[in-house]
Short mmCIF file of C-alpha atoms in Angstrom, two decimals:
data_model
loop_
_atom_site.label_atom_id
_atom_site.label_comp_id
_atom_site.label_asym_id
_atom_site.label_seq_id
_atom_site.Cartn_x
_atom_site.Cartn_y
_atom_site.Cartn_z
CA MET A 1 -70.25 129.01 -32.39
CA SER A 2 -67.23 126.98 -33.32
CA SER A 3 -66.53 123.49 -32.06
CA SER A 4 -63.88 122.97 -29.41
CA SER A 5 -61.50 121.65 -32.05
CA GLY A 6 -62.59 123.69 -35.06
CA THR A 7 -62.26 127.27 -36.18
CA SER A 8 -64.95 129.89 -36.10
CA ALA A 9 -67.01 130.38 -39.26
CA THR A 10 -68.07 133.86 -38.09
CA PRO A 11 -66.11 137.06 -37.33
CA TYR A 12 -67.08 136.63 -33.67
CA PRO A 13 -65.20 133.74 -32.08
CA ILE A 14 -67.95 132.58 -29.71
CA LYS A 15 -66.99 129.08 -28.63
CA THR A 16 -68.94 128.81 -25.38
CA ILE A 17 -72.61 129.69 -24.80
CA VAL A 18 -73.83 129.73 -21.19
CA VAL A 19 -77.58 129.62 -20.50
CA LEU A 20 -79.23 130.41 -17.16
CA VAL A 21 -83.03 130.15 -17.05
CA GLN A 22 -84.62 131.87 -14.07
CA GLU A 23 -88.23 131.45 -12.97
CA ASN A 24 -91.64 133.07 -13.30
CA ARG A 25 -91.21 136.83 -13.73
CA SER A 26 -92.35 139.11 -16.54
CA PHE A 27 -90.20 141.69 -18.31
CA ASP A 28 -92.07 144.68 -16.88
CA HIS A 29 -91.96 143.18 -13.39
CA MET A 30 -88.16 142.77 -13.40
CA LEU A 31 -86.77 145.11 -16.07
CA GLY A 32 -89.62 147.50 -16.88
CA TRP A 33 -88.29 150.27 -14.67
CA MET A 34 -84.81 149.87 -16.19
CA LYS A 35 -86.17 152.21 -18.85
CA SER A 36 -84.89 154.95 -16.53
CA LEU A 37 -81.37 153.77 -17.37
CA ASN A 38 -81.90 153.49 -21.12
CA ARG A 39 -84.87 155.17 -22.79
CA GLU A 40 -84.69 152.76 -25.74
CA ILE A 41 -85.80 149.85 -23.56
CA ASP A 42 -89.52 149.17 -24.05
CA GLY A 43 -90.26 149.32 -20.34
CA VAL A 44 -92.85 151.12 -18.24
CA THR A 45 -93.76 154.71 -17.50
CA GLY A 46 -96.31 154.23 -14.71
CA LEU A 47 -99.22 155.06 -17.01
CA GLU A 48 -99.87 151.37 -17.74
CA SER A 49 -102.97 150.05 -16.01
CA ASN A 50 -105.59 147.31 -15.68
CA GLN A 51 -109.09 147.53 -14.34
CA VAL A 52 -110.03 144.99 -11.70
CA SER A 53 -112.95 143.97 -13.91
CA THR A 54 -112.77 144.07 -17.69
CA PHE A 55 -116.57 143.80 -17.75
CA ASP A 56 -117.27 146.78 -15.51
CA PRO A 57 -116.06 150.15 -16.85
CA ASN A 58 -116.57 151.63 -13.39
CA SER A 59 -114.35 149.13 -11.60
CA ASN A 60 -111.19 150.20 -9.83
CA ARG A 61 -108.21 150.91 -12.11
CA VAL A 62 -104.80 149.76 -10.90
CA TYR A 63 -101.74 151.53 -12.30
CA PHE A 64 -98.40 149.81 -12.64
CA GLY A 65 -96.14 150.77 -9.77
CA ASP A 66 -92.62 150.25 -8.45
CA GLN A 67 -93.43 148.71 -5.07
CA SER A 68 -92.43 145.09 -5.65
CA GLY A 69 -90.50 143.55 -2.81
CA PHE A 70 -90.85 140.11 -1.32
CA GLU A 71 -93.65 138.52 -3.34
CA GLU A 72 -95.38 135.97 -1.13
CA PRO A 73 -98.36 134.93 -3.29
CA ASP A 74 -97.62 132.98 -6.46
CA PRO A 75 -99.85 134.54 -9.15
CA GLY A 76 -101.79 132.33 -11.56
CA HIS A 77 -99.97 131.15 -14.69
CA THR A 78 -101.83 128.13 -16.01
CA VAL A 79 -102.97 128.13 -19.64
CA GLU A 80 -106.38 129.25 -18.42
CA ASP A 81 -104.94 132.05 -16.29
CA VAL A 82 -102.71 133.36 -19.05
CA TYR A 83 -105.61 133.39 -21.50
CA GLU A 84 -107.53 135.73 -19.21
CA GLN A 85 -104.47 137.90 -18.54
CA VAL A 86 -103.72 138.35 -22.24
CA PHE A 87 -107.22 138.57 -23.74
CA GLY A 88 -109.10 140.15 -20.85
CA GLU A 89 -111.80 137.52 -20.43
CA PRO A 90 -111.96 134.02 -18.96
CA TRP A 91 -111.30 131.10 -21.26
CA SER A 92 -114.29 129.28 -22.68
CA GLU A 93 -114.80 127.20 -25.79
CA SER A 94 -116.76 130.03 -27.38
CA SER A 95 -114.18 132.70 -26.55
CA ALA A 96 -111.36 130.49 -27.78
CA ALA A 97 -113.21 129.96 -31.07
CA ASN A 98 -113.21 133.72 -31.63
CA LYS A 99 -109.75 135.06 -32.33
CA LEU A 100 -109.38 137.87 -29.82
CA SER A 101 -106.76 140.61 -29.75
CA PRO A 102 -104.13 140.42 -26.99
CA ARG A 103 -105.09 143.49 -24.96
CA MET A 104 -102.98 142.65 -21.86
CA LYS A 105 -105.84 143.98 -19.73
CA GLY A 106 -106.76 140.92 -17.64
CA PHE A 107 -103.86 140.64 -15.19
CA ALA A 108 -105.51 142.53 -12.32
CA GLN A 109 -108.82 140.73 -12.86
CA ASN A 110 -107.20 137.30 -12.89
CA SER A 111 -105.00 138.03 -9.88
CA ALA A 112 -107.97 139.24 -7.83
CA LYS A 113 -109.54 135.79 -8.33
CA GLN A 114 -106.56 133.85 -7.06
CA LYS A 115 -106.37 132.26 -3.66
CA LYS A 116 -103.42 132.61 -1.24
CA GLY A 117 -103.96 136.33 -0.71
CA SER A 118 -103.09 137.46 -4.22
CA THR A 119 -104.46 140.88 -5.15
CA ALA A 120 -104.56 143.05 -8.25
CA GLU A 121 -101.66 145.07 -6.84
CA THR A 122 -99.55 141.91 -6.55
CA VAL A 123 -99.12 141.64 -10.30
CA MET A 124 -99.29 145.35 -11.14
CA ASN A 125 -95.90 146.28 -9.68
CA GLY A 126 -92.26 145.99 -10.66
CA TYR A 127 -88.85 146.40 -9.05
CA LYS A 128 -86.96 149.64 -8.83
CA PRO A 129 -83.51 149.24 -10.44
CA ASP A 130 -81.73 149.66 -7.11
CA LEU A 131 -83.52 146.59 -5.75
CA LEU A 132 -81.97 144.49 -8.54
CA PRO A 133 -78.41 145.85 -8.40
CA VAL A 134 -76.81 143.08 -10.45
CA TYR A 135 -79.31 143.46 -13.29
CA LYS A 136 -78.96 147.22 -13.06
CA GLU A 137 -75.24 146.97 -13.85
CA LEU A 138 -75.65 144.28 -16.50
CA VAL A 139 -78.36 146.31 -18.25
CA LYS A 140 -76.01 149.30 -18.39
CA GLU A 141 -73.06 147.29 -19.71
CA PHE A 142 -74.63 144.74 -22.05
CA ALA A 143 -77.79 144.09 -24.10
CA VAL A 144 -81.43 143.76 -23.10
CA CYS A 145 -83.82 141.86 -25.37
CA ASP A 146 -87.24 143.44 -25.01
CA ARG A 147 -89.06 141.16 -27.46
CA TRP A 148 -88.35 137.76 -25.92
CA PHE A 149 -91.61 135.96 -25.23
CA ALA A 150 -92.21 132.72 -23.38
CA SER A 151 -92.76 129.86 -25.82
CA VAL A 152 -95.96 128.61 -24.16
CA PRO A 153 -98.65 130.76 -22.47
CA GLY A 154 -98.55 128.48 -19.47
CA PRO A 155 -96.40 127.19 -16.59
CA THR A 156 -92.75 126.34 -16.05
CA GLN A 157 -91.97 122.87 -17.38
CA PRO A 158 -93.52 123.20 -20.86
CA ASN A 159 -91.44 126.35 -21.32
CA ARG A 160 -88.25 124.77 -20.00
CA LEU A 161 -88.76 121.88 -22.43
CA TYR A 162 -88.96 124.42 -25.26
CA VAL A 163 -85.66 126.01 -24.21
CA HIS A 164 -83.78 122.78 -24.86
CA SER A 165 -85.85 121.10 -27.60
CA ALA A 166 -88.00 123.78 -29.30
CA THR A 167 -91.15 121.87 -28.32
CA SER A 168 -92.93 120.63 -25.21
CA HIS A 169 -94.26 117.60 -27.15
CA GLY A 170 -97.82 118.68 -26.40
CA LEU A 171 -97.28 119.43 -22.71
CA THR A 172 -99.12 122.51 -21.40
CA THR A 173 -99.21 121.62 -17.70
CA GLN A 174 -96.88 120.30 -15.00
CA ASP A 175 -97.86 116.74 -15.97
CA THR A 176 -95.91 114.81 -13.34
CA LYS A 177 -96.51 111.40 -14.91
CA LYS A 178 -95.18 112.46 -18.30
CA LEU A 179 -92.26 114.37 -16.82
CA ILE A 180 -91.14 111.45 -14.68
CA GLY A 181 -91.64 109.07 -17.60
CA GLY A 182 -89.41 111.27 -19.74
CA LEU A 183 -90.20 113.35 -22.82
CA PRO A 184 -89.13 111.66 -26.09
CA GLN A 185 -88.17 114.57 -28.38
CA LYS A 186 -84.72 115.32 -29.73
CA THR A 187 -82.86 118.03 -27.82
CA ILE A 188 -80.15 120.58 -28.50
CA PHE A 189 -77.87 118.32 -26.48
CA ASP A 190 -78.35 115.47 -28.96
CA SER A 191 -77.63 117.83 -31.87
CA LEU A 192 -74.49 119.14 -30.20
CA ASP A 193 -73.23 115.63 -29.57
CA GLU A 194 -73.94 114.55 -33.16
CA ASN A 195 -72.00 117.50 -34.55
CA GLY A 196 -68.90 117.26 -32.41
CA PHE A 197 -69.71 119.97 -29.87
CA SER A 198 -69.39 119.50 -26.12
CA PHE A 199 -71.98 120.37 -23.49
CA GLY A 200 -72.32 120.39 -19.74
CA ILE A 201 -75.19 120.76 -17.27
CA TYR A 202 -74.16 122.26 -13.93
CA TYR A 203 -76.82 121.77 -11.27
CA GLN A 204 -77.45 122.77 -7.66
CA TYR A 205 -80.68 120.80 -7.43
CA PRO A 206 -81.64 117.61 -9.33
CA PRO A 207 -81.74 118.98 -12.89
CA SER A 208 -84.98 119.45 -14.81
CA THR A 209 -83.09 118.57 -17.98
CA LEU A 210 -83.48 114.95 -16.86
CA PHE A 211 -87.13 115.23 -17.90
CA PHE A 212 -85.74 114.49 -21.37
CA ARG A 213 -85.53 110.74 -21.85
CA ASN A 214 -82.46 110.96 -24.07
CA LEU A 215 -80.39 112.69 -21.41
CA ARG A 216 -80.85 109.69 -19.13
CA LYS A 217 -78.63 107.62 -21.41
CA LEU A 218 -75.49 106.29 -19.79
CA LYS A 219 -73.31 107.99 -22.40
CA TYR A 220 -74.32 111.41 -21.05
CA ILE A 221 -73.59 110.74 -17.36
CA ASP A 222 -70.31 112.67 -17.49
CA ASN A 223 -72.08 115.72 -18.92
CA PHE A 224 -73.74 116.39 -15.55
CA HIS A 225 -71.75 118.28 -12.91
CA GLN A 226 -72.53 119.52 -9.43
CA PHE A 227 -72.34 123.29 -9.76
CA ASP A 228 -70.63 123.95 -6.44
CA LEU A 229 -67.91 121.39 -7.13
CA LYS A 230 -67.13 121.93 -10.80
CA PHE A 231 -68.37 125.22 -12.25
CA LYS A 232 -65.91 127.72 -10.82
CA LYS A 233 -63.07 125.23 -11.12
CA GLN A 234 -63.70 124.66 -14.83
CA CYS A 235 -64.17 128.39 -15.39
CA LYS A 236 -60.80 129.07 -13.81
CA GLU A 237 -59.12 126.30 -15.79
CA GLY A 238 -60.73 127.38 -19.07
CA LYS A 239 -62.40 124.00 -19.48
CA LEU A 240 -66.04 124.89 -19.92
CA PRO A 241 -67.68 123.01 -22.81
CA ASN A 242 -69.21 124.63 -25.91
CA TYR A 243 -72.70 124.74 -24.45
CA VAL A 244 -73.35 125.22 -20.75
CA VAL A 245 -76.70 125.00 -18.94
CA ILE A 246 -76.84 126.11 -15.32
CA GLU A 247 -79.62 124.74 -13.11
CA GLN A 248 -80.13 126.57 -9.85
CA ARG A 249 -81.84 125.67 -6.59
CA TYR A 250 -85.56 125.43 -7.28
CA PHE A 251 -86.47 124.77 -3.63
CA ASP A 252 -85.18 125.79 -0.21
CA LEU A 253 -82.68 123.24 1.10
CA LEU A 254 -82.14 123.38 4.87
CA SER A 255 -80.10 126.56 5.37
CA LEU A 256 -79.71 127.14 1.61
CA PRO A 257 -82.52 129.30 0.18
CA ALA A 258 -83.78 128.83 -3.36
CA ASN A 259 -82.20 131.21 -5.89
CA ASP A 260 -84.41 130.72 -8.96
CA ASP A 261 -86.61 133.86 -8.45
CA HIS A 262 -89.83 131.81 -8.38
CA PRO A 263 -92.31 133.46 -6.00
CA SER A 264 -92.19 133.34 -3.06
CA HIS A 265 -88.40 132.99 -3.30
CA ASP A 266 -86.40 136.12 -2.58
CA VAL A 267 -85.06 137.81 -5.74
CA ALA A 268 -82.06 138.94 -3.65
CA GLU A 269 -80.91 135.31 -3.69
CA GLY A 270 -81.31 135.24 -7.46
CA GLN A 271 -79.21 138.40 -7.75
CA LYS A 272 -76.45 136.81 -5.66
CA PHE A 273 -76.47 133.74 -7.88
CA VAL A 274 -76.35 135.68 -11.15
CA LYS A 275 -73.44 137.70 -9.75
CA GLU A 276 -71.63 134.51 -8.75
CA VAL A 277 -72.03 133.01 -12.22
CA TYR A 278 -71.11 136.23 -14.04
CA GLU A 279 -67.97 136.84 -12.00
CA ALA A 280 -66.77 133.26 -12.54
CA LEU A 281 -67.29 133.60 -16.29
CA ARG A 282 -65.71 137.05 -16.44
CA ALA A 283 -62.56 135.76 -14.70
CA SER A 284 -62.26 132.74 -17.01
CA PRO A 285 -59.61 132.62 -19.74
CA GLN A 286 -62.53 131.67 -22.02
CA TRP A 287 -64.29 135.01 -21.45
CA ASN A 288 -63.31 136.48 -24.82
CA GLU A 289 -64.98 133.55 -26.58
CA MET A 290 -68.15 133.51 -24.52
CA LEU A 291 -71.84 134.43 -24.69
CA PHE A 292 -73.89 134.39 -21.48
CA VAL A 293 -77.70 134.40 -21.79
CA ILE A 294 -79.97 135.08 -18.81
CA ILE A 295 -83.62 134.36 -19.57
CA TYR A 296 -86.79 133.44 -17.69
CA ASP A 297 -88.98 130.44 -18.46
CA GLU A 298 -92.32 132.30 -18.22
CA HIS A 299 -93.92 135.37 -16.69
CA GLY A 300 -95.42 133.80 -13.58
CA GLY A 301 -98.66 135.78 -13.82
CA PHE A 302 -97.05 139.22 -13.49
CA TYR A 303 -98.17 142.09 -15.73
CA ASP A 304 -96.48 143.01 -18.99
CA HIS A 305 -97.73 145.68 -21.36
CA VAL A 306 -96.39 144.34 -24.69
CA PRO A 307 -99.01 142.24 -26.54
CA THR A 308 -98.03 138.61 -26.87
CA PRO A 309 -97.72 137.39 -30.50
CA VAL A 310 -100.79 135.51 -31.71
CA ASP A 311 -100.23 135.53 -35.48
CA GLY A 312 -97.75 133.61 -37.58
CA VAL A 313 -96.54 131.36 -34.76
CA PRO A 314 -95.98 127.87 -36.20
CA SER A 315 -96.63 124.74 -34.21
CA PRO A 316 -93.31 122.87 -33.87
CA ASP A 317 -94.72 119.38 -34.38
CA ASP A 318 -98.53 119.66 -34.81
CA ILE A 319 -99.12 117.98 -31.46
CA ALA A 320 -102.08 119.58 -29.70
CA GLY A 321 -102.33 120.00 -25.96
CA PRO A 322 -104.79 117.99 -23.85
CA GLU A 323 -108.45 118.69 -23.13
CA PRO A 324 -110.16 120.97 -22.44
CA PHE A 325 -107.98 123.65 -24.06
CA LYS A 326 -106.50 121.57 -26.92
CA PHE A 327 -103.84 124.25 -27.26
CA GLN A 328 -102.36 124.36 -30.78
CA PHE A 329 -99.03 126.03 -29.88
CA ASP A 330 -99.84 128.77 -32.37
CA ARG A 331 -99.34 131.75 -30.05
CA LEU A 332 -96.61 132.69 -27.59
CA GLY A 333 -96.61 133.47 -23.91
CA VAL A 334 -95.98 136.75 -22.13
CA ARG A 335 -92.73 138.71 -22.53
CA VAL A 336 -89.94 137.69 -20.15
CA PRO A 337 -86.68 139.32 -19.01
CA THR A 338 -83.64 138.56 -21.15
CA ILE A 339 -80.09 139.89 -20.85
CA ILE A 340 -77.35 139.01 -23.35
CA ILE A 341 -73.80 139.28 -21.99
CA SER A 342 -70.55 139.03 -23.93
CA PRO A 343 -67.31 140.99 -24.39
CA TRP A 344 -68.45 141.33 -28.02
CA ILE A 345 -71.36 143.54 -26.96
CA GLU A 346 -70.37 147.18 -26.89
CA ALA A 347 -70.85 148.69 -23.44
CA GLY A 348 -73.71 151.13 -23.19
CA LYS A 349 -75.65 149.90 -26.22
CA GLY A 350 -78.02 148.23 -23.86
CA MET A 351 -80.85 147.19 -26.22
CA MET A 352 -81.62 144.45 -28.72
CA ASN A 353 -84.96 143.84 -30.43
CA ILE A 354 -85.10 140.06 -30.73
CA TYR A 355 -88.33 138.17 -31.33
CA VAL A 356 -88.25 134.60 -30.02
#
């Protein structure tokens, strides 16, 4: 990426990167069946399965299906839940002491334990491509990353902190007190500012980026923009900054439904929002210098068949998580959907193996 006043040091003149982080869906759940559009995508075949009990070989086996629709229950995705989903047995101090292999066999078992009507079938289904029409077209025209894993095997905010600062500063839960108090680490926004690059945060709901203490500084007040007032206007005028973060509606607001894809929010609203953002970017005079990244913060408890990395993952700052798990940040979370969009991506290639 080149600065707004400099020249590109690469053969690809990307001057603006746009990042949209959606919520709580796994790769297989959202993009697994896109394999029917491109056989190179490491998606699903329908032969993937989990038993309802990993301890009972005679328990019911649930095969991965294509019947996802409106997902009312919110599957488990705490550190404890994800441990069971990935390793196939509940977390305990003794099990954590033994380095287990990520078998991805505990999703149905964990889901069957959840309250709020969650069942094994809830997490063992994905969307048919036609139910995600915007993603269907983007997958055909641009690049899918099928090795993008959540940074933390846990819930939303620790993963969103990683997106912008490469660490959660030891956070593994939705610790309201720490979030409101502000996390102290350096962010990509600070680095951009120090090196002469511009950035902007375009929000529909009070932005989660304000959980970073540094972004509350008065000098950054003009870097925050109401999405509905400024985003399309600046796209049309060719005035988007070098680095753009879009923050959607995380909650229903009166007659405006949430569009972040977090269960039980309707993914149709998320598709409308992605389309709105993409079309504004595509029509911008900056389009030929742009990279648009759609990712998800974490998997939300939904099944994925690709083993999460557990070896060679370095802790970013050697800060351990709180009791009782004392997580060392030495393994990643479950694979999440990622689509990379740019005019510099050849149409029809459709696949990128990127480990994150």
